[in-house]
Short mmCIF file of N, CA and C and ligand atoms in Angstrom, two decimals:
data_model
loop_
_atom_site.label_atom_id
_atom_site.label_comp_id
_atom_site.label_asym_id
_atom_site.label_seq_id
_atom_site.Cartn_x
_atom_site.Cartn_y
_atom_site.Cartn_z
N UNK A 394 26.16 6.59 -4.56
CA UNK A 394 25.32 7.71 -5.31
C UNK A 394 24.33 6.84 -5.88
N UNK A 395 23.20 7.50 -6.42
CA UNK A 395 22.18 7.10 -7.16
C UNK A 395 21.94 7.70 -8.62
N UNK A 396 21.89 7.20 -9.54
CA UNK A 396 21.76 7.64 -10.90
C UNK A 396 20.38 8.58 -10.82
N UNK A 397 20.49 9.76 -11.78
CA UNK A 397 19.46 10.67 -11.78
C UNK A 397 18.20 9.97 -12.17
N UNK A 398 18.31 8.60 -12.98
CA UNK A 398 17.05 7.95 -13.28
C UNK A 398 16.48 7.18 -12.32
N UNK A 399 17.27 6.49 -11.44
CA UNK A 399 16.88 6.02 -10.16
C UNK A 399 16.24 6.70 -9.05
N UNK A 400 17.18 7.78 -9.01
CA UNK A 400 16.35 8.82 -7.87
C UNK A 400 15.10 9.35 -8.27
N UNK A 401 14.84 9.49 -9.43
CA UNK A 401 13.59 10.16 -9.92
C UNK A 401 12.59 8.88 -9.66
N UNK A 402 12.87 7.71 -10.05
CA UNK A 402 11.93 6.64 -9.93
C UNK A 402 11.79 6.33 -8.65
N UNK A 403 12.73 6.22 -7.89
CA UNK A 403 12.32 6.27 -6.50
C UNK A 403 11.52 7.34 -5.77
N UNK A 404 11.84 8.48 -6.06
CA UNK A 404 10.82 9.67 -5.73
C UNK A 404 9.38 9.59 -6.18
N UNK A 405 9.09 8.80 -7.34
CA UNK A 405 7.81 8.66 -7.79
C UNK A 405 7.32 7.38 -6.98
N UNK A 406 7.99 6.63 -6.60
CA UNK A 406 7.61 5.51 -5.78
C UNK A 406 7.18 5.95 -4.36
N UNK A 407 7.88 6.87 -3.92
CA UNK A 407 7.65 7.28 -2.61
C UNK A 407 6.18 8.18 -2.44
N UNK A 408 5.97 8.86 -3.73
CA UNK A 408 4.73 9.39 -3.88
C UNK A 408 3.48 8.43 -4.09
N UNK A 409 3.81 7.26 -4.71
CA UNK A 409 2.89 6.20 -4.56
C UNK A 409 2.59 5.42 -3.27
N UNK A 410 3.61 5.52 -2.58
CA UNK A 410 3.34 4.95 -1.15
C UNK A 410 2.58 5.87 -0.20
N UNK A 411 3.04 7.22 -0.31
CA UNK A 411 2.01 8.14 0.31
C UNK A 411 0.63 8.05 -0.01
N UNK A 412 0.57 8.17 -1.68
CA UNK A 412 -0.90 7.97 -2.03
C UNK A 412 -1.54 6.60 -1.42
N UNK A 413 -0.82 5.75 -1.50
CA UNK A 413 -1.64 4.44 -1.03
C UNK A 413 -1.99 4.71 0.59
N UNK A 414 -1.14 5.18 1.33
CA UNK A 414 -1.64 5.68 2.74
C UNK A 414 -2.96 6.62 2.60
N UNK A 415 -2.70 7.42 1.80
CA UNK A 415 -4.06 8.65 1.70
C UNK A 415 -5.43 7.80 1.23
N UNK A 416 -5.24 7.05 0.36
CA UNK A 416 -6.16 6.10 -0.43
C UNK A 416 -7.00 5.19 0.65
N UNK A 417 -6.01 4.57 1.43
CA UNK A 417 -6.58 3.65 2.49
C UNK A 417 -7.14 4.46 3.72
N UNK A 418 -6.66 5.47 4.00
CA UNK A 418 -7.31 6.45 5.00
C UNK A 418 -8.75 6.90 4.53
N UNK A 419 -8.90 7.08 2.99
CA UNK A 419 -10.20 7.49 2.67
C UNK A 419 -10.96 6.30 2.61
N UNK A 420 -10.49 5.08 2.63
CA UNK A 420 -11.26 3.88 2.69
C UNK A 420 -11.67 3.70 3.99
N UNK A 421 -10.80 4.07 5.06
CA UNK A 421 -10.98 4.05 6.53
C UNK A 421 -12.33 5.01 6.76
N UNK A 422 -12.02 5.88 6.15
CA UNK A 422 -13.17 7.09 6.70
C UNK A 422 -14.43 6.72 6.06
N UNK A 423 -14.59 6.11 5.07
CA UNK A 423 -15.94 5.48 4.42
C UNK A 423 -16.59 4.55 5.29
N UNK A 424 -15.69 3.67 5.50
CA UNK A 424 -16.09 2.42 6.34
C UNK A 424 -16.65 2.72 7.76
N UNK A 425 -15.98 3.77 8.31
CA UNK A 425 -16.48 4.42 9.65
C UNK A 425 -17.93 4.99 9.36
N UNK A 426 -18.12 5.55 8.25
CA UNK A 426 -19.27 6.28 7.97
C UNK A 426 -20.50 5.08 7.64
N UNK A 427 -20.08 4.03 7.50
CA UNK A 427 -21.19 2.87 7.24
C UNK A 427 -21.23 2.02 8.63
N UNK A 428 -20.52 2.39 9.61
CA UNK A 428 -20.52 1.72 10.89
C UNK A 428 -19.85 0.21 10.83
N UNK A 429 -18.94 0.07 9.75
CA UNK A 429 -17.99 -1.04 9.90
C UNK A 429 -16.79 -0.64 10.44
N UNK A 430 -16.61 -0.68 11.87
CA UNK A 430 -15.63 -0.21 12.64
C UNK A 430 -14.21 -1.22 12.44
N UNK A 431 -14.59 -2.27 12.32
CA UNK A 431 -13.37 -3.32 12.29
C UNK A 431 -12.80 -3.19 11.01
N UNK A 432 -13.67 -3.09 9.70
CA UNK A 432 -13.03 -2.78 8.60
C UNK A 432 -12.29 -1.34 8.50
N UNK A 433 -12.91 -0.43 9.07
CA UNK A 433 -12.25 0.92 9.32
C UNK A 433 -10.89 0.57 9.99
N UNK A 434 -10.76 -0.17 10.98
CA UNK A 434 -9.46 -0.32 11.75
C UNK A 434 -8.52 -0.99 10.85
N UNK A 435 -9.05 -1.83 10.02
CA UNK A 435 -8.01 -2.75 9.24
C UNK A 435 -7.36 -1.88 8.18
N UNK A 436 -8.37 -1.05 7.49
CA UNK A 436 -7.63 0.15 6.56
C UNK A 436 -6.79 1.13 7.23
N UNK A 437 -7.11 1.58 8.20
CA UNK A 437 -6.34 2.36 9.12
C UNK A 437 -5.20 1.88 9.59
N UNK A 438 -4.78 0.55 9.75
CA UNK A 438 -3.61 0.03 9.90
C UNK A 438 -2.92 -0.29 8.68
N UNK A 439 -3.73 -0.53 7.64
CA UNK A 439 -3.16 -0.56 6.21
C UNK A 439 -2.34 0.58 6.08
N UNK A 440 -3.25 1.82 6.25
CA UNK A 440 -2.58 3.05 5.93
C UNK A 440 -1.47 3.32 6.64
N UNK A 441 -1.12 2.94 7.81
CA UNK A 441 0.02 3.18 8.73
C UNK A 441 1.14 2.34 8.06
N UNK A 442 0.93 1.16 7.46
CA UNK A 442 1.79 0.28 6.91
C UNK A 442 2.46 1.12 5.73
N UNK A 443 1.33 1.74 4.99
CA UNK A 443 1.91 2.28 3.65
C UNK A 443 2.99 3.53 3.94
N UNK A 444 2.60 4.36 5.24
CA UNK A 444 3.31 5.41 5.76
C UNK A 444 4.71 4.63 5.69
N UNK A 445 4.80 3.53 6.52
CA UNK A 445 6.11 2.94 6.95
C UNK A 445 6.79 2.54 5.50
N UNK A 446 6.06 2.12 4.54
CA UNK A 446 6.72 1.99 3.25
C UNK A 446 7.34 3.01 2.62
N UNK A 447 6.69 4.27 2.63
CA UNK A 447 7.14 5.49 2.06
C UNK A 447 8.37 5.98 2.83
N UNK A 448 8.38 5.86 4.38
CA UNK A 448 9.34 6.53 5.11
C UNK A 448 10.52 5.61 4.86
N UNK A 449 10.73 4.23 4.74
CA UNK A 449 11.66 3.17 4.40
C UNK A 449 12.40 3.75 3.22
N UNK A 450 11.78 4.15 2.18
CA UNK A 450 12.30 4.60 0.99
C UNK A 450 12.85 6.08 1.04
N UNK A 451 12.08 6.61 1.74
CA UNK A 451 12.54 8.07 1.98
C UNK A 451 13.86 8.01 2.60
N UNK A 452 14.02 7.44 3.64
CA UNK A 452 15.27 7.30 4.45
C UNK A 452 16.44 6.54 3.56
N UNK A 453 16.04 5.64 2.73
CA UNK A 453 17.20 4.96 1.85
C UNK A 453 17.67 5.89 0.88
N UNK A 454 16.85 6.91 0.32
CA UNK A 454 17.39 7.77 -0.72
C UNK A 454 18.33 8.48 -0.11
N UNK A 455 18.15 9.13 0.85
CA UNK A 455 18.97 9.92 1.95
C UNK A 455 20.27 9.14 2.15
N UNK A 456 19.92 7.98 2.74
CA UNK A 456 21.58 6.98 2.82
C UNK A 456 22.17 6.99 1.55
N UNK A 457 21.60 6.80 0.35
CA UNK A 457 22.50 6.73 -0.80
C UNK A 457 23.01 8.02 -1.25
N UNK A 458 22.54 9.13 -0.43
CA UNK A 458 23.21 10.44 -0.88
C UNK A 458 22.31 11.22 -2.10
N UNK A 459 21.02 10.62 -1.86
CA UNK A 459 20.09 11.06 -3.02
C UNK A 459 19.32 12.36 -2.26
N UNK A 460 18.49 12.96 -3.13
CA UNK A 460 17.62 13.98 -2.81
C UNK A 460 16.13 13.51 -2.74
N UNK A 461 15.46 13.65 -1.84
CA UNK A 461 13.93 13.13 -1.92
C UNK A 461 13.32 14.57 -2.15
N UNK A 462 12.24 14.21 -3.21
CA UNK A 462 11.57 15.39 -3.63
C UNK A 462 10.16 14.88 -3.51
N UNK A 463 9.12 15.56 -2.67
CA UNK A 463 7.99 15.13 -2.30
C UNK A 463 7.15 16.05 -3.29
N UNK A 464 6.00 15.07 -3.94
CA UNK A 464 5.07 15.71 -5.03
C UNK A 464 3.80 15.77 -4.56
N UNK A 465 2.81 16.45 -5.06
CA UNK A 465 1.42 16.60 -4.71
C UNK A 465 0.69 15.07 -4.81
N UNK A 466 -0.11 15.02 -3.91
CA UNK A 466 -1.10 13.75 -3.62
C UNK A 466 -2.24 14.35 -4.34
N UNK A 467 -2.72 13.32 -5.07
CA UNK A 467 -4.13 13.06 -5.88
C UNK A 467 -4.99 12.98 -4.83
N UNK A 468 -6.18 13.40 -5.05
CA UNK A 468 -7.58 13.39 -4.07
C UNK A 468 -7.83 11.91 -4.12
N UNK A 469 -7.92 11.15 -3.11
CA UNK A 469 -8.40 9.79 -3.18
C UNK A 469 -9.81 9.69 -3.23
N UNK A 470 -10.47 8.75 -3.85
CA UNK A 470 -12.00 8.70 -3.88
C UNK A 470 -12.42 8.59 -2.42
N UNK A 471 -13.73 8.99 -2.50
CA UNK A 471 -14.32 8.91 -1.17
C UNK A 471 -15.42 8.11 -0.88
N UNK A 472 -16.01 7.72 -1.96
CA UNK A 472 -17.40 6.92 -2.02
C UNK A 472 -17.12 5.49 -2.54
N UNK A 473 -17.63 4.61 -1.88
CA UNK A 473 -17.54 3.31 -2.60
C UNK A 473 -18.73 2.58 -2.24
N UNK A 474 -19.11 1.54 -3.47
CA UNK A 474 -20.49 1.24 -3.54
C UNK A 474 -21.01 0.25 -2.28
N UNK A 475 -19.97 -0.80 -1.96
CA UNK A 475 -20.09 -2.00 -1.11
C UNK A 475 -18.68 -2.01 -0.53
N UNK A 476 -18.63 -2.75 0.68
CA UNK A 476 -17.29 -3.28 1.45
C UNK A 476 -16.70 -4.05 0.36
N UNK A 477 -17.31 -5.02 -0.40
CA UNK A 477 -16.70 -5.89 -1.34
C UNK A 477 -15.93 -5.21 -2.49
N UNK A 478 -16.69 -4.11 -3.18
CA UNK A 478 -16.17 -3.51 -4.29
C UNK A 478 -14.99 -2.46 -3.63
N UNK A 479 -15.05 -2.11 -2.56
CA UNK A 479 -14.18 -1.49 -1.83
C UNK A 479 -12.81 -2.08 -1.85
N UNK A 480 -12.84 -3.38 -1.43
CA UNK A 480 -11.50 -4.06 -1.35
C UNK A 480 -11.23 -4.63 -2.51
N UNK A 481 -12.08 -4.70 -3.52
CA UNK A 481 -11.73 -5.00 -4.94
C UNK A 481 -10.71 -3.96 -5.37
N UNK A 482 -11.25 -2.79 -5.24
CA UNK A 482 -10.43 -1.45 -5.53
C UNK A 482 -9.01 -1.48 -4.79
N UNK A 483 -8.94 -1.91 -3.82
CA UNK A 483 -7.47 -2.10 -2.89
C UNK A 483 -6.72 -3.20 -3.53
N UNK A 484 -7.30 -4.22 -4.05
CA UNK A 484 -6.78 -5.37 -4.58
C UNK A 484 -6.19 -4.71 -5.95
N UNK A 485 -7.06 -4.13 -6.59
CA UNK A 485 -6.47 -3.56 -8.19
C UNK A 485 -5.13 -2.54 -7.64
N UNK A 486 -5.34 -1.67 -6.52
CA UNK A 486 -4.41 -0.96 -6.25
C UNK A 486 -3.06 -1.42 -5.95
N UNK A 487 -3.13 -2.30 -5.31
CA UNK A 487 -1.78 -3.23 -4.77
C UNK A 487 -1.32 -3.72 -6.15
N UNK A 488 -2.11 -4.23 -6.89
CA UNK A 488 -1.66 -4.80 -8.23
C UNK A 488 -0.92 -3.82 -9.10
N UNK A 489 -1.33 -2.47 -9.01
CA UNK A 489 -0.49 -1.54 -9.68
C UNK A 489 0.63 -1.28 -8.94
N UNK A 490 0.39 -1.22 -7.78
CA UNK A 490 1.89 -0.91 -6.94
C UNK A 490 2.81 -2.18 -7.25
N UNK A 491 2.39 -3.37 -7.29
CA UNK A 491 3.40 -4.31 -7.52
C UNK A 491 4.10 -4.25 -8.90
N UNK A 492 3.19 -3.83 -9.96
CA UNK A 492 3.76 -3.28 -11.28
C UNK A 492 4.78 -2.14 -11.18
N UNK A 493 4.37 -1.19 -10.31
CA UNK A 493 5.31 -0.25 -10.42
C UNK A 493 6.87 -0.56 -9.72
N UNK A 494 6.65 -1.51 -8.58
CA UNK A 494 7.70 -1.94 -7.97
C UNK A 494 8.55 -2.65 -8.95
N UNK A 495 7.84 -3.55 -9.94
CA UNK A 495 8.62 -4.27 -10.73
C UNK A 495 9.49 -3.43 -11.45
N UNK A 496 8.64 -2.46 -12.16
CA UNK A 496 9.42 -1.63 -12.93
C UNK A 496 10.67 -0.78 -12.41
N UNK A 497 10.38 -0.67 -11.02
CA UNK A 497 11.71 0.13 -10.49
C UNK A 497 12.81 -0.75 -10.28
N UNK A 498 12.57 -1.87 -10.18
CA UNK A 498 13.43 -3.23 -9.91
C UNK A 498 14.18 -3.32 -11.42
N UNK A 499 13.32 -3.19 -12.62
CA UNK A 499 13.85 -3.44 -13.72
C UNK A 499 14.98 -2.37 -14.24
N UNK A 500 14.88 -1.02 -13.69
CA UNK A 500 15.93 0.01 -13.91
C UNK A 500 17.08 -0.37 -12.91
N UNK A 501 16.88 -0.86 -11.57
CA UNK A 501 17.90 -1.19 -10.92
C UNK A 501 18.77 -2.11 -11.52
N UNK A 502 18.10 -3.10 -12.17
CA UNK A 502 18.79 -4.23 -12.83
C UNK A 502 19.57 -3.73 -14.04
N UNK A 503 18.99 -3.01 -14.74
CA UNK A 503 19.58 -2.44 -15.69
C UNK A 503 20.74 -1.50 -15.75
N UNK A 504 20.77 -0.96 -14.43
CA UNK A 504 21.88 0.07 -14.29
C UNK A 504 22.73 -0.60 -13.33
N UNK A 505 22.50 -2.02 -13.00
CA UNK A 505 23.49 -3.06 -12.21
C UNK A 505 23.80 -2.37 -10.81
N UNK A 506 22.66 -1.57 -10.35
CA UNK A 506 22.99 -1.10 -8.96
C UNK A 506 22.42 -2.03 -8.01
N UNK A 507 23.56 -2.58 -7.22
CA UNK A 507 23.13 -3.87 -6.37
C UNK A 507 22.66 -3.42 -4.96
N UNK A 508 22.85 -2.28 -4.55
CA UNK A 508 22.15 -1.79 -3.11
C UNK A 508 20.63 -1.50 -3.50
N UNK A 509 20.52 -0.84 -4.63
CA UNK A 509 19.11 -0.52 -4.86
C UNK A 509 18.16 -1.95 -5.14
N UNK A 510 18.75 -3.04 -5.83
CA UNK A 510 18.20 -4.35 -6.24
C UNK A 510 17.91 -4.83 -4.83
N UNK A 511 18.77 -4.90 -4.01
CA UNK A 511 18.79 -5.56 -2.68
C UNK A 511 17.61 -4.85 -1.72
N UNK A 512 17.82 -3.52 -1.75
CA UNK A 512 16.67 -2.95 -1.08
C UNK A 512 15.21 -2.82 -1.37
N UNK A 513 15.02 -3.45 -2.63
CA UNK A 513 13.78 -3.25 -3.45
C UNK A 513 13.28 -4.95 -3.32
N UNK A 514 14.23 -5.73 -3.11
CA UNK A 514 13.72 -6.94 -2.55
C UNK A 514 12.64 -7.27 -1.56
N UNK A 515 12.92 -6.55 -0.64
CA UNK A 515 12.01 -6.49 0.50
C UNK A 515 10.33 -5.77 -0.04
N UNK A 516 10.42 -4.92 -0.90
CA UNK A 516 9.24 -4.48 -1.37
C UNK A 516 8.50 -5.57 -2.28
N UNK A 517 9.41 -6.39 -3.17
CA UNK A 517 8.96 -7.41 -3.88
C UNK A 517 8.17 -8.52 -2.82
N UNK A 518 8.66 -8.74 -2.24
CA UNK A 518 8.15 -9.71 -1.34
C UNK A 518 7.08 -9.15 -0.59
N UNK A 519 6.90 -8.02 0.00
CA UNK A 519 5.94 -7.46 0.87
C UNK A 519 4.77 -7.37 -0.14
N UNK A 520 4.86 -7.28 -1.56
CA UNK A 520 3.50 -7.07 -2.25
C UNK A 520 3.00 -8.28 -2.47
N UNK A 521 3.74 -9.59 -2.49
CA UNK A 521 2.99 -10.79 -2.45
C UNK A 521 2.12 -10.86 -1.37
N UNK A 522 2.39 -10.61 -0.06
CA UNK A 522 1.61 -10.45 0.97
C UNK A 522 0.34 -9.48 0.92
N UNK A 523 0.73 -8.26 0.29
CA UNK A 523 -0.19 -7.36 0.22
C UNK A 523 -1.51 -7.95 -0.58
N UNK A 524 -1.05 -8.43 -2.08
CA UNK A 524 -2.23 -9.07 -2.74
C UNK A 524 -2.85 -10.03 -2.21
N UNK A 525 -1.95 -10.97 -1.33
CA UNK A 525 -2.72 -11.97 -0.75
C UNK A 525 -3.60 -11.77 0.24
N UNK A 526 -3.41 -10.80 1.16
CA UNK A 526 -4.23 -10.56 1.96
C UNK A 526 -5.68 -9.97 1.77
N UNK A 527 -5.46 -8.88 0.48
CA UNK A 527 -6.66 -8.46 -0.05
C UNK A 527 -7.57 -9.51 -0.57
N UNK A 528 -6.81 -10.69 -1.27
CA UNK A 528 -7.81 -11.60 -2.10
C UNK A 528 -8.36 -12.42 -1.02
N UNK A 529 -7.39 -12.80 -0.01
CA UNK A 529 -8.18 -13.64 1.08
C UNK A 529 -9.61 -12.69 1.59
N UNK A 530 -9.57 -11.60 1.85
CA UNK A 530 -10.69 -10.86 2.31
C UNK A 530 -11.70 -11.04 1.47
N UNK A 531 -11.47 -10.60 0.14
CA UNK A 531 -12.74 -10.77 -0.77
C UNK A 531 -13.30 -12.29 -0.91
N UNK A 532 -12.52 -13.13 -0.59
CA UNK A 532 -12.87 -14.53 -0.67
C UNK A 532 -13.73 -14.73 0.56
N UNK A 533 -13.43 -14.09 1.39
CA UNK A 533 -14.19 -14.26 2.96
C UNK A 533 -15.53 -13.50 2.80
N UNK A 534 -15.40 -12.37 2.25
CA UNK A 534 -16.60 -11.85 1.80
C UNK A 534 -17.54 -12.17 0.81
N UNK A 535 -17.13 -12.83 -0.02
CA UNK A 535 -17.85 -13.57 -1.04
C UNK A 535 -18.66 -14.92 -0.26
N UNK A 536 -17.95 -15.49 0.44
CA UNK A 536 -18.54 -16.44 1.17
C UNK A 536 -19.64 -16.30 2.07
N UNK A 537 -19.77 -14.98 2.70
CA UNK A 537 -20.77 -14.60 3.51
C UNK A 537 -21.87 -13.60 2.81
N UNK A 538 -21.61 -13.38 1.48
CA UNK A 538 -22.33 -12.66 0.42
C UNK A 538 -22.14 -11.11 0.78
N UNK A 539 -21.11 -10.69 1.70
CA UNK A 539 -21.02 -9.54 2.05
C UNK A 539 -22.05 -8.91 3.02
N UNK A 540 -22.48 -9.62 3.54
CA UNK A 540 -23.93 -8.82 4.48
C UNK A 540 -24.34 -9.72 5.84
N UNK A 541 -25.22 -9.26 6.22
CA UNK A 541 -25.55 -9.84 7.34
C UNK A 541 -24.66 -10.20 8.83
N UNK A 542 -24.90 -11.34 9.43
CA UNK A 542 -24.28 -11.55 10.79
C UNK A 542 -22.91 -12.00 10.28
N UNK A 543 -22.69 -12.72 9.05
CA UNK A 543 -21.07 -12.82 8.72
C UNK A 543 -20.65 -11.71 8.63
N UNK A 544 -20.73 -10.62 8.01
CA UNK A 544 -20.09 -9.40 7.81
C UNK A 544 -20.00 -8.84 9.29
N UNK A 545 -20.89 -8.83 10.10
CA UNK A 545 -20.53 -8.32 11.56
C UNK A 545 -19.51 -9.19 12.35
N UNK A 546 -19.63 -10.40 12.06
CA UNK A 546 -18.55 -11.35 12.75
C UNK A 546 -17.29 -11.11 12.29
N UNK A 547 -17.17 -10.92 10.73
CA UNK A 547 -15.83 -10.72 10.20
C UNK A 547 -15.27 -9.07 10.51
N UNK A 548 -16.41 -8.23 10.63
CA UNK A 548 -15.93 -6.72 11.04
C UNK A 548 -15.23 -6.90 12.48
N UNK A 549 -15.98 -7.64 13.23
CA UNK A 549 -15.38 -8.00 14.59
C UNK A 549 -14.04 -8.48 14.88
N UNK A 550 -13.80 -9.22 13.94
CA UNK A 550 -12.56 -10.03 13.78
C UNK A 550 -11.57 -8.86 13.57
N UNK A 551 -11.78 -7.80 12.72
CA UNK A 551 -10.90 -6.98 12.06
C UNK A 551 -10.66 -5.95 12.91
N UNK A 552 -11.48 -5.96 14.07
CA UNK A 552 -11.08 -4.75 15.09
C UNK A 552 -9.71 -5.10 15.88
N UNK A 553 -9.03 -6.13 15.85
CA UNK A 553 -8.05 -6.76 16.51
C UNK A 553 -6.48 -6.48 15.82
N UNK A 554 -6.77 -6.23 14.43
CA UNK A 554 -5.57 -5.58 13.95
C UNK A 554 -4.76 -4.58 14.38
N UNK A 555 -3.66 -4.79 14.56
CA UNK A 555 -2.86 -3.58 14.80
C UNK A 555 -1.43 -3.37 14.15
N UNK A 556 -1.01 -2.05 14.10
CA UNK A 556 0.28 -2.00 13.19
C UNK A 556 1.50 -2.24 14.10
N UNK A 557 2.30 -3.06 13.66
CA UNK A 557 3.63 -3.70 14.50
C UNK A 557 4.65 -3.28 13.45
N UNK A 558 5.40 -2.10 13.72
CA UNK A 558 6.66 -1.53 12.91
C UNK A 558 7.91 -2.83 13.03
N UNK A 559 8.48 -2.55 12.06
CA UNK A 559 9.47 -3.78 11.91
C UNK A 559 10.72 -3.41 13.02
N UNK A 560 11.09 -4.61 13.68
CA UNK A 560 12.34 -4.21 14.57
C UNK A 560 13.60 -3.40 13.92
FE1 LIG B 1886 3.13 -0.17 0.07
FE1 LIG B 1887 0.29 -1.89 -0.01
#
């Protein structure tokens, strides 16, 4: 069984993961509108990963005999000033998610709920990767000044990213 407090906190996190999906889809749509198909694909795949994060937690709450309650999603931003600014926002968003996962972990530790702690370890590790990939993209974009042939080459590279669900 889950405590009421942990169940509520997990439901909040499910909402944040679905919002992440929505936010990245909005980024993908913006990138399509400026003809950056590779970046659009990258964020489309990112959105699918967020859907997976949300569903993994959704299933876990049920496995623990809890009740999932879905909440409203905020309207995501639709306009971004440049591709660099967009990815900086994605990195800020991932940092916020890392903070929320850490807070969720703090509750699980306080309640000494070992199964929730063990489950959340996966998200703790995943967040390291999420922040690292966004940071690397920003660094690459800065190298090429976010424009010209460099941008088109990077855009082409990002066309190849596909979603691979966990086994
Ligand atoms: Fe996530
Ligand atoms: Fe993420």
